[in-house]
Structure formats: structure tokens, C-alpha cells
mmCIF file with all atom_site columns, C-alpha atoms in Angstrom:
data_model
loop_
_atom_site.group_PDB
_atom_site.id
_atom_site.type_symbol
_atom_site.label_atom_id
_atom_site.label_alt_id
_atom_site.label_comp_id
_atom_site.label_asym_id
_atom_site.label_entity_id
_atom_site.label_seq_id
_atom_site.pdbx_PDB_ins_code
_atom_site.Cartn_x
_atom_site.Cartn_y
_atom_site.Cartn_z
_atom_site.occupancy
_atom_site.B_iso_or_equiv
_atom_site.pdbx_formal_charge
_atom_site.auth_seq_id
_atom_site.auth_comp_id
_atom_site.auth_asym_id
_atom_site.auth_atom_id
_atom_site.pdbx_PDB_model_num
ATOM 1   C CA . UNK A 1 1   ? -61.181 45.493 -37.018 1.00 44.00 ? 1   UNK A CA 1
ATOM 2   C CA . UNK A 1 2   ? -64.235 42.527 -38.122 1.00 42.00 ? 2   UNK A CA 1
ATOM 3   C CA . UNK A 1 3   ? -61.530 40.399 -37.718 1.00 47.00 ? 3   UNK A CA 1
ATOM 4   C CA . UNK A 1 4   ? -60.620 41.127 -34.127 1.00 45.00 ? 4   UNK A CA 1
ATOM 5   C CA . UNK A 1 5   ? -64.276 41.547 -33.127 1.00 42.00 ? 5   UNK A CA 1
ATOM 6   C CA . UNK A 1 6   ? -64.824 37.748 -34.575 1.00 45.00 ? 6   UNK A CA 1
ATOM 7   C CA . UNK A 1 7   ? -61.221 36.905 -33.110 1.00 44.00 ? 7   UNK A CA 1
ATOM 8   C CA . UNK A 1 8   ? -62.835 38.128 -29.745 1.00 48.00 ? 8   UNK A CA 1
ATOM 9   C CA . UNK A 1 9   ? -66.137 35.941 -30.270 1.00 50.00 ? 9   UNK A CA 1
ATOM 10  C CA . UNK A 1 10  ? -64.723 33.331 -31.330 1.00 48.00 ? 10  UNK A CA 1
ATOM 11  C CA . UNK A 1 11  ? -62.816 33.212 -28.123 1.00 50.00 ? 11  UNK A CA 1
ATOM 12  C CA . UNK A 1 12  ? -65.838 34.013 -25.849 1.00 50.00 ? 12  UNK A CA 1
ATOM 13  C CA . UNK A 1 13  ? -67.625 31.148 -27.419 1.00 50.00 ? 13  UNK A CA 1
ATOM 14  C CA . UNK A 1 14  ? -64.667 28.487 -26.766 1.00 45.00 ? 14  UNK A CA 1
ATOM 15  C CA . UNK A 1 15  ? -64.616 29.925 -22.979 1.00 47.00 ? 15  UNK A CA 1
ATOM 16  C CA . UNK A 1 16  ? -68.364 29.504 -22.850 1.00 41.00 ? 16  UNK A CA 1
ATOM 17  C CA . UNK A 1 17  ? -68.351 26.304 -24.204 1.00 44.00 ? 17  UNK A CA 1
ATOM 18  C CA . UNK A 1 18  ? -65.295 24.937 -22.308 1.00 44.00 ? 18  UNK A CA 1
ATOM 19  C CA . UNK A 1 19  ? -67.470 26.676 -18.961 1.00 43.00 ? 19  UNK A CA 1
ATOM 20  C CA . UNK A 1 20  ? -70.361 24.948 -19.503 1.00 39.00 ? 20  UNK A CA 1
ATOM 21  C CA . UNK A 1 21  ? -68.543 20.759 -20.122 1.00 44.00 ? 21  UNK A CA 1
ATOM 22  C CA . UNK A 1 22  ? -67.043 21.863 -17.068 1.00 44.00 ? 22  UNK A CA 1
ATOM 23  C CA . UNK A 1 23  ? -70.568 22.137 -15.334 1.00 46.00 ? 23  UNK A CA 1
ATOM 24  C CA . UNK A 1 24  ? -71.851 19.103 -16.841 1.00 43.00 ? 24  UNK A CA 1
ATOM 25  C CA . UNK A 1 25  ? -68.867 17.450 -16.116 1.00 45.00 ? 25  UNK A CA 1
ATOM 26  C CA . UNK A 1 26  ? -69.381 18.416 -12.241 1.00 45.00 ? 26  UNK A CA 1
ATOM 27  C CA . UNK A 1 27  ? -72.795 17.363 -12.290 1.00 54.00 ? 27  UNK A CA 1
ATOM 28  C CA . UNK A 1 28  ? -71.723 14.134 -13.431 1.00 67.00 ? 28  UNK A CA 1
ATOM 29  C CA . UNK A 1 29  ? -68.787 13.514 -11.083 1.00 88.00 ? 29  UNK A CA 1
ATOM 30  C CA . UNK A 1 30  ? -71.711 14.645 -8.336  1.00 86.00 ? 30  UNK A CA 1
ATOM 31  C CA . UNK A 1 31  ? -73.980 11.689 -9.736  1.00 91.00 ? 31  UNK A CA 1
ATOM 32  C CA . UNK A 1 32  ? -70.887 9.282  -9.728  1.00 93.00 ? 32  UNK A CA 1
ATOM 33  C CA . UNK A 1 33  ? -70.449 10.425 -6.193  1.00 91.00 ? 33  UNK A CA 1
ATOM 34  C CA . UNK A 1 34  ? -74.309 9.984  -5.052  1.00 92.00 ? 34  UNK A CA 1
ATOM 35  C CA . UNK A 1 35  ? -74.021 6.991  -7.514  1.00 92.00 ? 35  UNK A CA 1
ATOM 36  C CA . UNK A 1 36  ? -71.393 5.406  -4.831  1.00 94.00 ? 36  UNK A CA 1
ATOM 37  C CA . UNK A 1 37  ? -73.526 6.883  -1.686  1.00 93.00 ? 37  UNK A CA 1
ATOM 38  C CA . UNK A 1 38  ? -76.308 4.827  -2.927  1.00 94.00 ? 38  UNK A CA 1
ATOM 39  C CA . UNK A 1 39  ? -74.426 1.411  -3.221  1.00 96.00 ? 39  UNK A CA 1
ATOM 40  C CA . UNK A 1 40  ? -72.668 1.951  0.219   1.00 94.00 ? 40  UNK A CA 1
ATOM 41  C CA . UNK A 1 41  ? -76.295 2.840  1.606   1.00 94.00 ? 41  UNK A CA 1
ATOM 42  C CA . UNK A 1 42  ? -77.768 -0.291 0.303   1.00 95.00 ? 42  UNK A CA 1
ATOM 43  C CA . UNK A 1 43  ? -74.792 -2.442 1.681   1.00 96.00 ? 43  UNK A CA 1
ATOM 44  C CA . UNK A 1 44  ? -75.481 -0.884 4.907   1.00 95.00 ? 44  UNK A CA 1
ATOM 45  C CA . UNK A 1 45  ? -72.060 0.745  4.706   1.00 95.00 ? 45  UNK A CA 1
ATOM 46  C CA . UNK A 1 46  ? -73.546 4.600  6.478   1.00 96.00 ? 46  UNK A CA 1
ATOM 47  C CA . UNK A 1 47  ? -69.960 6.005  7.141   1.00 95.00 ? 47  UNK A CA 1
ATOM 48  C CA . UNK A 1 48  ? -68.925 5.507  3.254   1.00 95.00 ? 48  UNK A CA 1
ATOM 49  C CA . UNK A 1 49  ? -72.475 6.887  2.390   1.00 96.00 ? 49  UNK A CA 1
ATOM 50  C CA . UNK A 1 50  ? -72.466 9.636  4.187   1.00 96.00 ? 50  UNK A CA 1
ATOM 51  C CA . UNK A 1 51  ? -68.964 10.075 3.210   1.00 96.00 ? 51  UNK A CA 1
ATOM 52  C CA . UNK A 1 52  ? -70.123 9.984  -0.904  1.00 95.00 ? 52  UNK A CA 1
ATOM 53  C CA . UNK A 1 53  ? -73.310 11.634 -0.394  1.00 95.00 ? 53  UNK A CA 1
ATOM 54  C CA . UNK A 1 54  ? -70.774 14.885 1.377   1.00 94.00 ? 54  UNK A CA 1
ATOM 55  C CA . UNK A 1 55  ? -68.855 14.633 -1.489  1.00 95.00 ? 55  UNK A CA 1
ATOM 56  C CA . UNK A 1 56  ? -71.565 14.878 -3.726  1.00 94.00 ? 56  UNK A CA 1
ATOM 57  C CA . UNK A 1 57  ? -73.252 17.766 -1.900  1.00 94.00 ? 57  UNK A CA 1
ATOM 58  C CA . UNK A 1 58  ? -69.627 19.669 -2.114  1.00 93.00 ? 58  UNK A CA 1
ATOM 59  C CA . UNK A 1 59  ? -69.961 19.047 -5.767  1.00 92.00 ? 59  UNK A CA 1
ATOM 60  C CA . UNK A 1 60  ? -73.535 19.859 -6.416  1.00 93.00 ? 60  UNK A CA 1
ATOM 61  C CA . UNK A 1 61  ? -74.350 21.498 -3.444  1.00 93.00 ? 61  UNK A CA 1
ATOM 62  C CA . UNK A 1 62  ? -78.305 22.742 -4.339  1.00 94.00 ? 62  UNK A CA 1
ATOM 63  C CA . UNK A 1 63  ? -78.846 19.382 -5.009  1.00 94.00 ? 63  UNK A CA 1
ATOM 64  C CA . UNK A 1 64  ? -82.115 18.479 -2.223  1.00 96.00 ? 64  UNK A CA 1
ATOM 65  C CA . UNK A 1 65  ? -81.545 14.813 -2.973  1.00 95.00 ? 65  UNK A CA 1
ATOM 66  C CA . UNK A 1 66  ? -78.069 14.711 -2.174  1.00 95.00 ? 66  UNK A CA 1
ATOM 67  C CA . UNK A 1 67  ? -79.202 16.417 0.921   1.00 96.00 ? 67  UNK A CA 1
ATOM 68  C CA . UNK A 1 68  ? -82.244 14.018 2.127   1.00 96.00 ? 68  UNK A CA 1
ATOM 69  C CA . UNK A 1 69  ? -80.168 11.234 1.380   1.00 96.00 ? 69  UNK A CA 1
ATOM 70  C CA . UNK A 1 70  ? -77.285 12.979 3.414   1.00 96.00 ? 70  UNK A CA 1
ATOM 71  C CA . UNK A 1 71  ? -79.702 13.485 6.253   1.00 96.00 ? 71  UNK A CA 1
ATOM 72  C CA . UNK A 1 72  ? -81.047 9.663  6.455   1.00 96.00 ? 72  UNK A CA 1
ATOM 73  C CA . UNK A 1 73  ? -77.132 7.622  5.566   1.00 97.00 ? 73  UNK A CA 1
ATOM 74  C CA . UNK A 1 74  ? -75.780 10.521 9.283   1.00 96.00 ? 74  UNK A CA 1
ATOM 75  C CA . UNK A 1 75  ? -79.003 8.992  11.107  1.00 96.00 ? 75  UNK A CA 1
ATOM 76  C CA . UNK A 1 76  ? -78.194 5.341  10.146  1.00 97.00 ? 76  UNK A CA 1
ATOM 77  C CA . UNK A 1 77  ? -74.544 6.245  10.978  1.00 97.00 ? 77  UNK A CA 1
ATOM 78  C CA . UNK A 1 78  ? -75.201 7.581  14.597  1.00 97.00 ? 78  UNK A CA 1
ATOM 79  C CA . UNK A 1 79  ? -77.712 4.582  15.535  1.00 97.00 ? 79  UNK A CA 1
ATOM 80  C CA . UNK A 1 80  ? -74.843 2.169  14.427  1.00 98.00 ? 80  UNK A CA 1
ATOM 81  C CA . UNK A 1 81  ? -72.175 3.849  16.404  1.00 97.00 ? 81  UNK A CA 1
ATOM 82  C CA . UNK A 1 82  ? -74.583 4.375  19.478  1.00 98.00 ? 82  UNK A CA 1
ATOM 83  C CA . UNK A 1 83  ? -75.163 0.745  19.355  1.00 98.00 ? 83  UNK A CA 1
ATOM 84  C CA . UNK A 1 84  ? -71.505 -0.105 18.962  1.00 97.00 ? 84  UNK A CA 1
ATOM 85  C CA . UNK A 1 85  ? -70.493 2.256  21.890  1.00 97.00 ? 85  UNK A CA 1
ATOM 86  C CA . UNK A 1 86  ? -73.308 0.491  24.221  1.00 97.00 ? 86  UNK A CA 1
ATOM 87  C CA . UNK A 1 87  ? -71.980 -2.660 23.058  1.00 97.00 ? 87  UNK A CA 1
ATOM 88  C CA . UNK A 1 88  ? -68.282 -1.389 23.926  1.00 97.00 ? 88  UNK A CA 1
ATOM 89  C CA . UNK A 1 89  ? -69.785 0.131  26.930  1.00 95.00 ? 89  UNK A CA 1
ATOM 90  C CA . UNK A 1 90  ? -71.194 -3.449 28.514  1.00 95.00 ? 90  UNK A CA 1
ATOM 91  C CA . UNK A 1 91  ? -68.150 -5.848 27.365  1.00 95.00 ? 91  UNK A CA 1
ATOM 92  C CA . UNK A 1 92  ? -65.962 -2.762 29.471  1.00 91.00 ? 92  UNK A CA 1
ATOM 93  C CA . UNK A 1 93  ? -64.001 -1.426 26.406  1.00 95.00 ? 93  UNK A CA 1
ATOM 94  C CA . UNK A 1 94  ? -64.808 2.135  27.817  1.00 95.00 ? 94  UNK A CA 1
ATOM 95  C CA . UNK A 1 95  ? -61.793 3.517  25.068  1.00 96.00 ? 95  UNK A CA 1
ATOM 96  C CA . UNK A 1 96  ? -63.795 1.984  22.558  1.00 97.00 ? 96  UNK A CA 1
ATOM 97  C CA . UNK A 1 97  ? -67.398 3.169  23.676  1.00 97.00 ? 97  UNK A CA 1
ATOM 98  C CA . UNK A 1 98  ? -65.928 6.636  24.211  1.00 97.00 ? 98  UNK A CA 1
ATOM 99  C CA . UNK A 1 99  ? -64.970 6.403  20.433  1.00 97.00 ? 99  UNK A CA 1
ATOM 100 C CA . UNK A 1 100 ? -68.373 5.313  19.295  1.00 97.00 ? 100 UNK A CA 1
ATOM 101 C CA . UNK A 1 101 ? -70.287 7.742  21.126  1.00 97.00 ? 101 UNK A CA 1
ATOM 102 C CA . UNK A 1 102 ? -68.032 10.105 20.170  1.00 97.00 ? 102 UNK A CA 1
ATOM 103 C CA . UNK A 1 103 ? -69.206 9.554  16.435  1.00 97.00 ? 103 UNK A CA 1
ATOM 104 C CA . UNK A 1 104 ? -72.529 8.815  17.285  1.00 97.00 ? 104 UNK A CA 1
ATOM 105 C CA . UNK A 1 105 ? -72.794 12.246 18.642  1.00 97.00 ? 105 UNK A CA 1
ATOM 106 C CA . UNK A 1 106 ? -71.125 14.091 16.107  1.00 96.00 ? 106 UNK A CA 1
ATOM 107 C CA . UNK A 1 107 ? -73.028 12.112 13.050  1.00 96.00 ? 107 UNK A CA 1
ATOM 108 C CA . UNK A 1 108 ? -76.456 13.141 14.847  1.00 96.00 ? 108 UNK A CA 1
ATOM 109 C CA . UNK A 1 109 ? -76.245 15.972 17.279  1.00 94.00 ? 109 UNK A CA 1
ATOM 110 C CA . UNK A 1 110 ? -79.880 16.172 18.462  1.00 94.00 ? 110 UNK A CA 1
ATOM 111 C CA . UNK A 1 111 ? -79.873 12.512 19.813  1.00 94.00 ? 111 UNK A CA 1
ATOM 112 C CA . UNK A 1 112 ? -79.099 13.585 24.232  1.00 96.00 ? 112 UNK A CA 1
ATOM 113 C CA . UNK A 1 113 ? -79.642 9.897  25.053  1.00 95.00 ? 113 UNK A CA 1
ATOM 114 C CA . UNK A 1 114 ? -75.570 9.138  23.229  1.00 96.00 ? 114 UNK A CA 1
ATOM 115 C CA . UNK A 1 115 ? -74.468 12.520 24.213  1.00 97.00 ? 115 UNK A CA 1
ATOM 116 C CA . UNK A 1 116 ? -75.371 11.979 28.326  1.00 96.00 ? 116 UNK A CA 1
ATOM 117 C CA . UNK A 1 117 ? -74.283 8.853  27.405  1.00 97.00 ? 117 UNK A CA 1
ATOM 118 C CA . UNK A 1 118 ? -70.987 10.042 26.201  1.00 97.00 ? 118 UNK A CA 1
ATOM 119 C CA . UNK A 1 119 ? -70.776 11.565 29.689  1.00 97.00 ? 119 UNK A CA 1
ATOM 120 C CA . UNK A 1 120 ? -71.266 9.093  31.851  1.00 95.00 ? 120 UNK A CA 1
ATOM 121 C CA . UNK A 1 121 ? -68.533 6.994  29.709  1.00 96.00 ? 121 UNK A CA 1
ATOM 122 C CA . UNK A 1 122 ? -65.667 10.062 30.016  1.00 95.00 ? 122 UNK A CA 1
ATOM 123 C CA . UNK A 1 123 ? -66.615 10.078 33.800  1.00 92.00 ? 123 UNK A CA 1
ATOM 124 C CA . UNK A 1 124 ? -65.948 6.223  34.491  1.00 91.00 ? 124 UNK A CA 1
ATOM 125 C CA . UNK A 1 125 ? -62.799 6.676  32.209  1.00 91.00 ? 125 UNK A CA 1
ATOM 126 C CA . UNK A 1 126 ? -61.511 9.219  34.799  1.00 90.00 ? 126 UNK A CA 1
ATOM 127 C CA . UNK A 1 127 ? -62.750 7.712  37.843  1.00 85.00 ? 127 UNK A CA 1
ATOM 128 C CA . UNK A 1 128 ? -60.398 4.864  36.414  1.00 84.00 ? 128 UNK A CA 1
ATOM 129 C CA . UNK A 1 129 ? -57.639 6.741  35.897  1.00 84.00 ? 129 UNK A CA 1
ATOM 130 C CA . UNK A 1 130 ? -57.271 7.480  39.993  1.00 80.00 ? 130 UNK A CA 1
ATOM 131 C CA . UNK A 1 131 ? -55.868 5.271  42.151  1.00 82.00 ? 131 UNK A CA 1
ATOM 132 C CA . UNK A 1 132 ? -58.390 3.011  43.499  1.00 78.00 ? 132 UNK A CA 1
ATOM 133 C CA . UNK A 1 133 ? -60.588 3.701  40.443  1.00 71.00 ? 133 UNK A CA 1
ATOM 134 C CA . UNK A 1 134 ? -61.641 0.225  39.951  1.00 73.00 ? 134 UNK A CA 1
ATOM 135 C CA . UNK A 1 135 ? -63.107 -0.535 43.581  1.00 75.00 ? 135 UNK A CA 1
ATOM 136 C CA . UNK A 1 136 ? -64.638 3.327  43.219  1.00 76.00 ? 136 UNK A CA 1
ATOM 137 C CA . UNK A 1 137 ? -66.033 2.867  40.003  1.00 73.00 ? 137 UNK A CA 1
ATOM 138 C CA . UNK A 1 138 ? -67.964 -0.917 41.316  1.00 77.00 ? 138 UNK A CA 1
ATOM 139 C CA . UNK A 1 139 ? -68.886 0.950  44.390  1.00 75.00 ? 139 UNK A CA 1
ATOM 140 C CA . UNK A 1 140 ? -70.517 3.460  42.774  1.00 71.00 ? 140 UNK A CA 1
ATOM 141 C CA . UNK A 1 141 ? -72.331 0.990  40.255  1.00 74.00 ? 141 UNK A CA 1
ATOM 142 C CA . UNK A 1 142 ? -73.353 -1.290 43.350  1.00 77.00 ? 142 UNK A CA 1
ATOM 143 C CA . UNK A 1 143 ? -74.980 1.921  44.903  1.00 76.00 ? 143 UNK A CA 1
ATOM 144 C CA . UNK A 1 144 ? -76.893 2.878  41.625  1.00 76.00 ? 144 UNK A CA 1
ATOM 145 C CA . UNK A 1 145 ? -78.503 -0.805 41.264  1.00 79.00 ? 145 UNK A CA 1
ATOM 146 C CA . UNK A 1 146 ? -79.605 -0.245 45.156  1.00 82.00 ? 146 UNK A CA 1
ATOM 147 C CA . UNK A 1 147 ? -81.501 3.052  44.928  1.00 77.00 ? 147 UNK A CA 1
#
């Protein structure tokens, strides 16, 4: 009977053991992760750092660093994309400008200037889409630089 009790210890120890190089091991992959967040946030890279530091928060998700630095690489993310959708927006690529908003809006959700933005985008897009949308869409424009 000693023998199966020590059997039975011996076995809760290995499962303990083989519980806790698993943690470790997470924790590690989660500073590999936030490791490759931080070198994509210094390259100005914010969609792969946000990407890594997500990853990293899925891995070690208490971590308040991971989090902070989460919160700062979607804020770089959204400016970038705003300012690519303007940018879209004034050289006419409305498809493209849609997409960027789009991103921009999703990445920070607070910011209303992309989001009306966004609106006003979808709404040319569709006034477009009609017949006659072209001569609508510069009428309209010529209207708003009168008032």
C-alpha cells in the first residue's frame, strides 16, 4: 500500500512539475510575443504591434504592460489609417479611404472625427453609384464651398 501511495506522489509531482514548465513556458512565448510587439513598435510597424502585443495579452492576459503597450501601438494604428484614408479621400480613391477609415475606426473607437468621416465617405460612394453620381456628387461639393 506505501508503494502505491508513493506511486501516486510520485505521479502528482511529475504533473505538477510538467504544469508549472508549461506556465513558464507561456510566460516566455508571451515575452517572445511582446518581445516582437516592441521591435514592430519601434519600426513604426502599429498593425504588426498591435497584432504581437494581442497575442501576447491572449497568452499572458493579466499582464498591464502588455495592455498599455496594446493601448498606445491601436492609437498609433488608427492615426496612421485616418491619415491614409484622408489621403485616399483627397487623391479620390474613395474604395481605398473607405478601407482606411474603416480600420481607423475599428483600431480606436472613441475618435468621431474618422467615424463621421467614415460617413461622409460611404455617402459619396453611393451617390456615385447612381446614375448621374458624378455631376451630383461636384454639385453638391460646389454648394458646400459656397455656404
Amino acid at each position: 500500500m506505501y508503494r502505491c501511495l508513493k506511486s501516486k506522489n510520485a505521479t502528482s509531482t511529475v504533473a505538477l512539475a510538467a504544469a508549472l514548465m508549461l506556465g513558464v513556458m507561456g510566460c516566455s512565448t508571451a515575452k517572445q510575443t511582446a518581445s516582437e510587439g516592441d521591435q514592430a513598435f519601434n519600426s513604426q510597424n502599429w498593425d504588426a504591434a498591435v497584432y504581437h502585443y494581442l497575442q501576447a495579452l491572449a497568452e499572458d492576459p493579466d499582464n498591464i504592460e502588455y495592455k498599455m503597450q496594446l493601448a498606445f501601438a491601436r492609437q498609433k494604428a488608427a492615426q496612421k489609417h485616418f491619415q491614409n484614408g484622408v489621403a485616399m479621400r483627397k487623391l479620390g480613391r474613395l474604395m481605398a479611404a473607405r478601407n482606411e477609415l474603416q480600420m481607423a475606426v475599428q483600431l480606436d473607437p472613441s475618435n468621431q472625427y474618422a467615424e463621421q468621416l467614415l460617413e461622409d465617405v460611404t455617402a459619396e460612394m453611393e451617390i456615385l453609384s447612381a446614375p448621374d453620381g458624378l455631376r451630383q456628387l461636384e454639385d453638391m461639393k460646389k454648394r458646400a464651398r459656397e455656404a
